[in-house]
Amino acid sequence: MHIPTPEQSAAAAAFPTGSHLVIQAGAGTGKTTTLAMLARTARRQGRSGRYIAFNRAVARHAARTFPAEVSCGTAHALAYTAVGRRYQARMNAPRQAGWRTGAALGIDEDMTVRIGARKMTNKALSYTVLRTVTRFCQSADSKIAPHHVPPLRGAESAPLHAQLADLVLTYARRAWADLQHPDRGVVRFEHDHYLKMWALRAPVIPADFLLLDEAQDTNPVVEQVFTAQRDHAQLVLVGDSAQAIYGWRGARDVMTGFDGRQLSLSRSFRFGPALAAEANRWLTIVGAPIRLTGSPLLETELRTVHAPEAILCRTNVGAMVEVIRQLEAGRRVALAGGGEALSALARAAYDLEAGRRTVHPELMLFETWADLREYAEFDPAGRDLLPLTELVDEHGTEALLHALDRLSSEGSAEVTVSTAHRAKGREWASVRIADDFTGPDDLDESDGEGTPLPGPIDLDEARLAYVAVTRARSLLDIGGLSWINSHPSGDPPLPGPHPTAGSPQNGRRKGQSTPAKEG
């Protein structure tokens, strides 16, 4: 048992008062250890509670740490006990292609609809209908509405989205009605469906206190249920507002603005002072409520790393580029989370090259490879797909698929490639930031010497950068984030010589305006 820090002791002292708490826990600051301290305090008080985790793996880990008086699980587990078990027969139904489900909902197999300049097939429409239902289930809304319809590549404008919503909503509402039957239906029943049904019942969770982990990335449906318990249970929200990186898929930082006592954990046990200083640059940019202190017992260097344990990318496309590079360099490569997402993207590119439409959500509105290439080159919303088109044009999709088949397991790999999103919650001894983390656009204004002034840093991008740089324990190569060294918001610099680490990706690329997401 380590000696608690003053901040951990302060949290343990505040918890027995019964006040609602918000604990801002920076990267590597002993969040789980602190929660276990609170749980042991509750046991001495004779109180029982629940710990609600983001996923089952985290919940299982917590269960090994917390006393028996604290039940550890997910919001889905609570919803399954109350509602989901009635739908078990439907959840075991065989999977089928989305277009078959769409056909059962009334979408004709030969249907083609024009959305602006693009055509939407029955397969793309069926996918969009099912995705709309999922987005509704993750929301706090009581009815399916136009804003639940996902924006599609190539049809991002408000008029085109309104046209899409008019088409999709009828079928989406039909799908939701189909899901209400426990024993029959055409839509495959998923876990998010019973979670939403449970939330719509305004459930009461029996507990003296509730600990919500990763509260900065909470789906609105879970937030709705959790905050509704505050009249009978003590609520403790734990997380890191600066790591709120899933807003693009509907998650919300419920810690900011929550009415409760504000506490913090800022002493990192993962890395040393130099990396804490680098992390604090990004925390300053996003206006985070905490700044980190590195462990004086650990030494973390910021410098060029030629053979890192992990390479962190901004997007799936960037990860594909890095996988190819590392394989060509003769290294054994693993991909965090597996290669399914990249393989699906490569197969979608293969179909477009062959003149076939694809149902991949990123590419399904494009009819040909040339259509996609034009979008990537000339539309700012598609500029993050440019590395994919360049990679395919250089290597061909068959070579990409063959490369992905050569991936190793993480246990046997020399390097793990990951998106920053998938790297969240993980750490490696040495990390390099990939070069698809490009800086903001230059402004149209110039300084006195005619040099264009850098534009403001997108806060979503800065949060993702903070997550990425705090995954390292011993060595960090900031690589594609080294543009921060010459950006006005990057001040103050690190103490001592500040290296321009890694790849020479210090410039900014015009058109980098899409949200920080994996796709």
JSON list of N, CA, C and O in Angstrom, two decimals, residues 164-205:
[
{"chain": "A", "resi": 164, "resn": "LEU", "atom": "N", "xyz": [-32.04, 14.11, -46.11]},
{"chain": "A", "resi": 164, "resn": "LEU", "atom": "CA", "xyz": [-31.75, 12.75, -45.68]},
{"chain": "A", "resi": 164, "resn": "LEU", "atom": "C", "xyz": [-32.65, 12.35, -44.52]},
{"chain": "A", "resi": 164, "resn": "LEU", "atom": "O", "xyz": [-33.20, 11.24, -44.48]},
{"chain": "A", "resi": 165, "resn": "ALA", "atom": "N", "xyz": [-32.81, 13.25, -43.54]},
{"chain": "A", "resi": 165, "resn": "ALA", "atom": "CA", "xyz": [-33.63, 12.95, -42.36]},
{"chain": "A", "resi": 165, "resn": "ALA", "atom": "C", "xyz": [-35.07, 12.69, -42.74]},
{"chain": "A", "resi": 165, "resn": "ALA", "atom": "O", "xyz": [-35.72, 11.78, -42.20]},
{"chain": "A", "resi": 166, "resn": "ASP", "atom": "N", "xyz": [-35.61, 13.47, -43.68]},
{"chain": "A", "resi": 166, "resn": "ASP", "atom": "CA", "xyz": [-36.99, 13.25, -44.11]},
{"chain": "A", "resi": 166, "resn": "ASP", "atom": "C", "xyz": [-37.18, 11.83, -44.65]},
{"chain": "A", "resi": 166, "resn": "ASP", "atom": "O", "xyz": [-38.22, 11.21, -44.45]},
{"chain": "A", "resi": 167, "resn": "LEU", "atom": "N", "xyz": [-36.15, 11.34, -45.31]},
{"chain": "A", "resi": 167, "resn": "LEU", "atom": "CA", "xyz": [-36.21, 9.99, -45.89]},
{"chain": "A", "resi": 167, "resn": "LEU", "atom": "C", "xyz": [-36.05, 8.91, -44.83]},
{"chain": "A", "resi": 167, "resn": "LEU", "atom": "O", "xyz": [-36.75, 7.89, -44.83]},
{"chain": "A", "resi": 168, "resn": "VAL", "atom": "N", "xyz": [-35.15, 9.15, -43.87]},
{"chain": "A", "resi": 168, "resn": "VAL", "atom": "CA", "xyz": [-34.75, 8.10, -42.93]},
{"chain": "A", "resi": 168, "resn": "VAL", "atom": "C", "xyz": [-35.73, 7.92, -41.78]},
{"chain": "A", "resi": 168, "resn": "VAL", "atom": "O", "xyz": [-35.98, 6.79, -41.33]},
{"chain": "A", "resi": 169, "resn": "LEU", "atom": "N", "xyz": [-36.32, 8.99, -41.28]},
{"chain": "A", "resi": 169, "resn": "LEU", "atom": "CA", "xyz": [-37.06, 8.93, -40.02]},
{"chain": "A", "resi": 169, "resn": "LEU", "atom": "C", "xyz": [-38.24, 7.97, -40.04]},
{"chain": "A", "resi": 169, "resn": "LEU", "atom": "O", "xyz": [-38.52, 7.30, -39.05]},
{"chain": "A", "resi": 170, "resn": "THR", "atom": "N", "xyz": [-38.94, 7.89, -41.15]},
{"chain": "A", "resi": 170, "resn": "THR", "atom": "CA", "xyz": [-40.09, 6.98, -41.22]},
{"chain": "A", "resi": 170, "resn": "THR", "atom": "C", "xyz": [-39.65, 5.54, -40.95]},
{"chain": "A", "resi": 170, "resn": "THR", "atom": "O", "xyz": [-40.29, 4.82, -40.16]},
{"chain": "A", "resi": 171, "resn": "TYR", "atom": "N", "xyz": [-38.56, 5.13, -41.56]},
{"chain": "A", "resi": 171, "resn": "TYR", "atom": "CA", "xyz": [-38.08, 3.76, -41.39]},
{"chain": "A", "resi": 171, "resn": "TYR", "atom": "C", "xyz": [-37.46, 3.57, -40.00]},
{"chain": "A", "resi": 171, "resn": "TYR", "atom": "O", "xyz": [-37.58, 2.49, -39.41]},
{"chain": "A", "resi": 172, "resn": "ALA", "atom": "N", "xyz": [-36.80, 4.60, -39.48]},
{"chain": "A", "resi": 172, "resn": "ALA", "atom": "CA", "xyz": [-36.19, 4.48, -38.15]},
{"chain": "A", "resi": 172, "resn": "ALA", "atom": "C", "xyz": [-37.27, 4.30, -37.08]},
{"chain": "A", "resi": 172, "resn": "ALA", "atom": "O", "xyz": [-37.11, 3.49, -36.15]},
{"chain": "A", "resi": 173, "resn": "ARG", "atom": "N", "xyz": [-38.35, 5.05, -37.18]},
{"chain": "A", "resi": 173, "resn": "ARG", "atom": "CA", "xyz": [-39.44, 4.90, -36.21]},
{"chain": "A", "resi": 173, "resn": "ARG", "atom": "C", "xyz": [-40.09, 3.53, -36.34]},
{"chain": "A", "resi": 173, "resn": "ARG", "atom": "O", "xyz": [-40.51, 2.93, -35.35]},
{"chain": "A", "resi": 174, "resn": "ARG", "atom": "N", "xyz": [-40.16, 3.04, -37.57]},
{"chain": "A", "resi": 174, "resn": "ARG", "atom": "CA", "xyz": [-40.70, 1.70, -37.79]},
{"chain": "A", "resi": 174, "resn": "ARG", "atom": "C", "xyz": [-39.79, 0.65, -37.14]},
{"chain": "A", "resi": 174, "resn": "ARG", "atom": "O", "xyz": [-40.25, -0.33, -36.54]},
{"chain": "A", "resi": 175, "resn": "ALA", "atom": "N", "xyz": [-38.48, 0.86, -37.23]},
{"chain": "A", "resi": 175, "resn": "ALA", "atom": "CA", "xyz": [-37.52, -0.07, -36.62]},
{"chain": "A", "resi": 175, "resn": "ALA", "atom": "C", "xyz": [-37.65, -0.07, -35.10]},
{"chain": "A", "resi": 175, "resn": "ALA", "atom": "O", "xyz": [-37.61, -1.12, -34.45]},
{"chain": "A", "resi": 176, "resn": "TRP", "atom": "N", "xyz": [-37.80, 1.13, -34.51]},
{"chain": "A", "resi": 176, "resn": "TRP", "atom": "CA", "xyz": [-37.92, 1.22, -33.05]},
{"chain": "A", "resi": 176, "resn": "TRP", "atom": "C", "xyz": [-39.20, 0.53, -32.57]},
{"chain": "A", "resi": 176, "resn": "TRP", "atom": "O", "xyz": [-39.21, -0.14, -31.53]},
{"chain": "A", "resi": 177, "resn": "ALA", "atom": "N", "xyz": [-40.28, 0.69, -33.31]},
{"chain": "A", "resi": 177, "resn": "ALA", "atom": "CA", "xyz": [-41.53, 0.00, -32.96]},
{"chain": "A", "resi": 177, "resn": "ALA", "atom": "C", "xyz": [-41.35, -1.52, -33.04]},
{"chain": "A", "resi": 177, "resn": "ALA", "atom": "O", "xyz": [-41.86, -2.26, -32.19]},
{"chain": "A", "resi": 178, "resn": "ASP", "atom": "N", "xyz": [-40.59, -1.97, -34.02]},
{"chain": "A", "resi": 178, "resn": "ASP", "atom": "CA", "xyz": [-40.32, -3.41, -34.17]},
{"chain": "A", "resi": 178, "resn": "ASP", "atom": "C", "xyz": [-39.57, -3.96, -32.96]},
{"chain": "A", "resi": 178, "resn": "ASP", "atom": "O", "xyz": [-39.80, -5.10, -32.53]},
{"chain": "A", "resi": 179, "resn": "LEU", "atom": "N", "xyz": [-38.68, -3.14, -32.38]},
{"chain": "A", "resi": 179, "resn": "LEU", "atom": "CA", "xyz": [-37.85, -3.60, -31.28]},
{"chain": "A", "resi": 179, "resn": "LEU", "atom": "C", "xyz": [-38.61, -3.76, -29.97]},
{"chain": "A", "resi": 179, "resn": "LEU", "atom": "O", "xyz": [-38.07, -4.34, -29.02]},
{"chain": "A", "resi": 180, "resn": "GLN", "atom": "N", "xyz": [-39.82, -3.29, -29.89]},
{"chain": "A", "resi": 180, "resn": "GLN", "atom": "CA", "xyz": [-40.56, -3.36, -28.64]},
{"chain": "A", "resi": 180, "resn": "GLN", "atom": "C", "xyz": [-41.09, -4.77, -28.34]},
{"chain": "A", "resi": 180, "resn": "GLN", "atom": "O", "xyz": [-41.52, -5.05, -27.22]},
{"chain": "A", "resi": 181, "resn": "HIS", "atom": "N", "xyz": [-41.08, -5.66, -29.31]},
{"chain": "A", "resi": 181, "resn": "HIS", "atom": "CA", "xyz": [-41.63, -7.01, -29.14]},
{"chain": "A", "resi": 181, "resn": "HIS", "atom": "C", "xyz": [-40.55, -7.96, -28.62]},
{"chain": "A", "resi": 181, "resn": "HIS", "atom": "O", "xyz": [-39.54, -8.18, -29.30]},
{"chain": "A", "resi": 182, "resn": "PRO", "atom": "N", "xyz": [-40.73, -8.55, -27.44]},
{"chain": "A", "resi": 182, "resn": "PRO", "atom": "CA", "xyz": [-39.68, -9.41, -26.86]},
{"chain": "A", "resi": 182, "resn": "PRO", "atom": "C", "xyz": [-39.41, -10.70, -27.63]},
{"chain": "A", "resi": 182, "resn": "PRO", "atom": "O", "xyz": [-38.29, -11.22, -27.58]},
{"chain": "A", "resi": 183, "resn": "ASP", "atom": "N", "xyz": [-40.39, -11.22, -28.35]},
{"chain": "A", "resi": 183, "resn": "ASP", "atom": "CA", "xyz": [-40.26, -12.56, -28.92]},
{"chain": "A", "resi": 183, "resn": "ASP", "atom": "C", "xyz": [-40.22, -12.59, -30.44]},
{"chain": "A", "resi": 183, "resn": "ASP", "atom": "O", "xyz": [-39.99, -13.64, -31.03]},
{"chain": "A", "resi": 184, "resn": "ARG", "atom": "N", "xyz": [-40.46, -11.48, -31.10]},
{"chain": "A", "resi": 184, "resn": "ARG", "atom": "CA", "xyz": [-40.49, -11.48, -32.57]},
{"chain": "A", "resi": 184, "resn": "ARG", "atom": "C", "xyz": [-40.06, -10.12, -33.08]},
{"chain": "A", "resi": 184, "resn": "ARG", "atom": "O", "xyz": [-40.12, -9.11, -32.37]},
{"chain": "A", "resi": 185, "resn": "GLY", "atom": "N", "xyz": [-39.60, -10.09, -34.32]},
{"chain": "A", "resi": 185, "resn": "GLY", "atom": "CA", "xyz": [-39.19, -8.84, -34.94]},
{"chain": "A", "resi": 185, "resn": "GLY", "atom": "C", "xyz": [-38.15, -9.06, -36.01]},
{"chain": "A", "resi": 185, "resn": "GLY", "atom": "O", "xyz": [-37.53, -10.13, -36.09]},
{"chain": "A", "resi": 186, "resn": "VAL", "atom": "N", "xyz": [-37.94, -8.04, -36.85]},
{"chain": "A", "resi": 186, "resn": "VAL", "atom": "CA", "xyz": [-37.00, -8.18, -37.97]},
{"chain": "A", "resi": 186, "resn": "VAL", "atom": "C", "xyz": [-35.67, -7.49, -37.70]},
{"chain": "A", "resi": 186, "resn": "VAL", "atom": "O", "xyz": [-34.67, -7.79, -38.35]},
{"chain": "A", "resi": 187, "resn": "VAL", "atom": "N", "xyz": [-35.64, -6.56, -36.75]},
{"chain": "A", "resi": 187, "resn": "VAL", "atom": "CA", "xyz": [-34.39, -5.84, -36.43]},
{"chain": "A", "resi": 187, "resn": "VAL", "atom": "C", "xyz": [-33.64, -6.61, -35.37]},
{"chain": "A", "resi": 187, "resn": "VAL", "atom": "O", "xyz": [-34.21, -7.02, -34.36]},
{"chain": "A", "resi": 188, "resn": "ARG", "atom": "N", "xyz": [-32.36, -6.85, -35.60]},
{"chain": "A", "resi": 188, "resn": "ARG", "atom": "CA", "xyz": [-31.55, -7.56, -34.61]},
{"chain": "A", "resi": 188, "resn": "ARG", "atom": "C", "xyz": [-31.47, -6.73, -33.34]},
{"chain": "A", "resi": 188, "resn": "ARG", "atom": "O", "xyz": [-31.12, -5.55, -33.36]},
{"chain": "A", "resi": 189, "resn": "PHE", "atom": "N", "xyz": [-31.77, -7.34, -32.20]},
{"chain": "A", "resi": 189, "resn": "PHE", "atom": "CA", "xyz": [-31.82, -6.64, -30.92]},
{"chain": "A", "resi": 189, "resn": "PHE", "atom": "C", "xyz": [-30.40, -6.50, -30.37]},
{"chain": "A", "resi": 189, "resn": "PHE", "atom": "O", "xyz": [-29.68, -7.48, -30.22]},
{"chain": "A", "resi": 190, "resn": "GLU", "atom": "N", "xyz": [-30.00, -5.26, -30.05]},
{"chain": "A", "resi": 190, "resn": "GLU", "atom": "CA", "xyz": [-28.65, -4.97, -29.55]},
{"chain": "A", "resi": 190, "resn": "GLU", "atom": "C", "xyz": [-28.72, -4.48, -28.11]},
{"chain": "A", "resi": 190, "resn": "GLU", "atom": "O", "xyz": [-29.77, -4.11, -27.60]},
{"chain": "A", "resi": 191, "resn": "HIS", "atom": "N", "xyz": [-27.55, -4.41, -27.47]},
{"chain": "A", "resi": 191, "resn": "HIS", "atom": "CA", "xyz": [-27.49, -4.01, -26.06]},
{"chain": "A", "resi": 191, "resn": "HIS", "atom": "C", "xyz": [-27.95, -2.57, -25.84]},
{"chain": "A", "resi": 191, "resn": "HIS", "atom": "O", "xyz": [-28.58, -2.26, -24.82]},
{"chain": "A", "resi": 192, "resn": "ASP", "atom": "N", "xyz": [-27.66, -1.69, -26.79]},
{"chain": "A", "resi": 192, "resn": "ASP", "atom": "CA", "xyz": [-28.09, -0.31, -26.64]},
{"chain": "A", "resi": 192, "resn": "ASP", "atom": "C", "xyz": [-29.62, -0.17, -26.64]},
{"chain": "A", "resi": 192, "resn": "ASP", "atom": "O", "xyz": [-30.16, 0.81, -26.11]},
{"chain": "A", "resi": 193, "resn": "HIS", "atom": "N", "xyz": [-30.31, -1.14, -27.25]},
{"chain": "A", "resi": 193, "resn": "HIS", "atom": "CA", "xyz": [-31.77, -1.06, -27.32]},
{"chain": "A", "resi": 193, "resn": "HIS", "atom": "C", "xyz": [-32.40, -1.24, -25.94]},
{"chain": "A", "resi": 193, "resn": "HIS", "atom": "O", "xyz": [-33.26, -0.45, -25.53]},
{"chain": "A", "resi": 194, "resn": "TYR", "atom": "N", "xyz": [-31.95, -2.24, -25.19]},
{"chain": "A", "resi": 194, "resn": "TYR", "atom": "CA", "xyz": [-32.56, -2.43, -23.87]},
{"chain": "A", "resi": 194, "resn": "TYR", "atom": "C", "xyz": [-32.08, -1.38, -22.87]},
{"chain": "A", "resi": 194, "resn": "TYR", "atom": "O", "xyz": [-32.78, -1.04, -21.91]},
{"chain": "A", "resi": 195, "resn": "LEU", "atom": "N", "xyz": [-30.88, -0.82, -23.09]},
{"chain": "A", "resi": 195, "resn": "LEU", "atom": "CA", "xyz": [-30.42, 0.28, -22.24]},
{"chain": "A", "resi": 195, "resn": "LEU", "atom": "C", "xyz": [-31.37, 1.47, -22.37]},
{"chain": "A", "resi": 195, "resn": "LEU", "atom": "O", "xyz": [-31.76, 2.10, -21.38]},
{"chain": "A", "resi": 196, "resn": "LYS", "atom": "N", "xyz": [-31.76, 1.79, -23.62]},
{"chain": "A", "resi": 196, "resn": "LYS", "atom": "CA", "xyz": [-32.67, 2.91, -23.84]},
{"chain": "A", "resi": 196, "resn": "LYS", "atom": "C", "xyz": [-34.05, 2.62, -23.24]},
{"chain": "A", "resi": 196, "resn": "LYS", "atom": "O", "xyz": [-34.66, 3.52, -22.62]},
{"chain": "A", "resi": 197, "resn": "MET", "atom": "N", "xyz": [-34.54, 1.41, -23.43]},
{"chain": "A", "resi": 197, "resn": "MET", "atom": "CA", "xyz": [-35.84, 1.06, -22.86]},
{"chain": "A", "resi": 197, "resn": "MET", "atom": "C", "xyz": [-35.85, 1.21, -21.34]},
{"chain": "A", "resi": 197, "resn": "MET", "atom": "O", "xyz": [-36.81, 1.70, -20.75]},
{"chain": "A", "resi": 198, "resn": "TRP", "atom": "N", "xyz": [-34.75, 0.80, -20.73]},
{"chain": "A", "resi": 198, "resn": "TRP", "atom": "CA", "xyz": [-34.60, 0.93, -19.27]},
{"chain": "A", "resi": 198, "resn": "TRP", "atom": "C", "xyz": [-34.61, 2.40, -18.86]},
{"chain": "A", "resi": 198, "resn": "TRP", "atom": "O", "xyz": [-35.31, 2.80, -17.92]},
{"chain": "A", "resi": 199, "resn": "ALA", "atom": "N", "xyz": [-33.87, 3.23, -19.58]},
{"chain": "A", "resi": 199, "resn": "ALA", "atom": "CA", "xyz": [-33.79, 4.65, -19.25]},
{"chain": "A", "resi": 199, "resn": "ALA", "atom": "C", "xyz": [-35.16, 5.33, -19.39]},
{"chain": "A", "resi": 199, "resn": "ALA", "atom": "O", "xyz": [-35.51, 6.20, -18.59]},
{"chain": "A", "resi": 200, "resn": "LEU", "atom": "N", "xyz": [-35.93, 4.93, -20.39]},
{"chain": "A", "resi": 200, "resn": "LEU", "atom": "CA", "xyz": [-37.24, 5.54, -20.60]},
{"chain": "A", "resi": 200, "resn": "LEU", "atom": "C", "xyz": [-38.21, 5.22, -19.47]},
{"chain": "A", "resi": 200, "resn": "LEU", "atom": "O", "xyz": [-39.24, 5.90, -19.32]},
{"chain": "A", "resi": 201, "resn": "ARG", "atom": "N", "xyz": [-37.90, 4.22, -18.66]},
{"chain": "A", "resi": 201, "resn": "ARG", "atom": "CA", "xyz": [-38.75, 3.86, -17.52]},
{"chain": "A", "resi": 201, "resn": "ARG", "atom": "C", "xyz": [-38.41, 4.67, -16.27]},
{"chain": "A", "resi": 201, "resn": "ARG", "atom": "O", "xyz": [-39.00, 4.46, -15.20]},
{"chain": "A", "resi": 202, "resn": "ALA", "atom": "N", "xyz": [-37.44, 5.60, -16.36]},
{"chain": "A", "resi": 202, "resn": "ALA", "atom": "CA", "xyz": [-37.00, 6.40, -15.21]},
{"chain": "A", "resi": 202, "resn": "ALA", "atom": "C", "xyz": [-36.68, 5.51, -14.01]},
{"chain": "A", "resi": 202, "resn": "ALA", "atom": "O", "xyz": [-37.28, 5.63, -12.95]},
{"chain": "A", "resi": 203, "resn": "PRO", "atom": "N", "xyz": [-35.69, 4.61, -14.13]},
{"chain": "A", "resi": 203, "resn": "PRO", "atom": "CA", "xyz": [-35.41, 3.64, -13.06]},
{"chain": "A", "resi": 203, "resn": "PRO", "atom": "C", "xyz": [-34.81, 4.29, -11.83]},
{"chain": "A", "resi": 203, "resn": "PRO", "atom": "O", "xyz": [-34.15, 5.34, -11.90]},
{"chain": "A", "resi": 204, "resn": "VAL", "atom": "N", "xyz": [-35.01, 3.65, -10.69]},
{"chain": "A", "resi": 204, "resn": "VAL", "atom": "CA", "xyz": [-34.37, 4.03, -9.43]},
{"chain": "A", "resi": 204, "resn": "VAL", "atom": "C", "xyz": [-33.34, 2.96, -9.09]},
{"chain": "A", "resi": 204, "resn": "VAL", "atom": "O", "xyz": [-33.69, 1.78, -8.97]},
{"chain": "A", "resi": 205, "resn": "ILE", "atom": "N", "xyz": [-32.09, 3.34, -8.95]},
{"chain": "A", "resi": 205, "resn": "ILE", "atom": "CA", "xyz": [-31.02, 2.39, -8.64]},
{"chain": "A", "resi": 205, "resn": "ILE", "atom": "C", "xyz": [-30.87, 2.33, -7.12]},
{"chain": "A", "resi": 205, "resn": "ILE", "atom": "O", "xyz": [-30.52, 3.32, -6.48]}
]
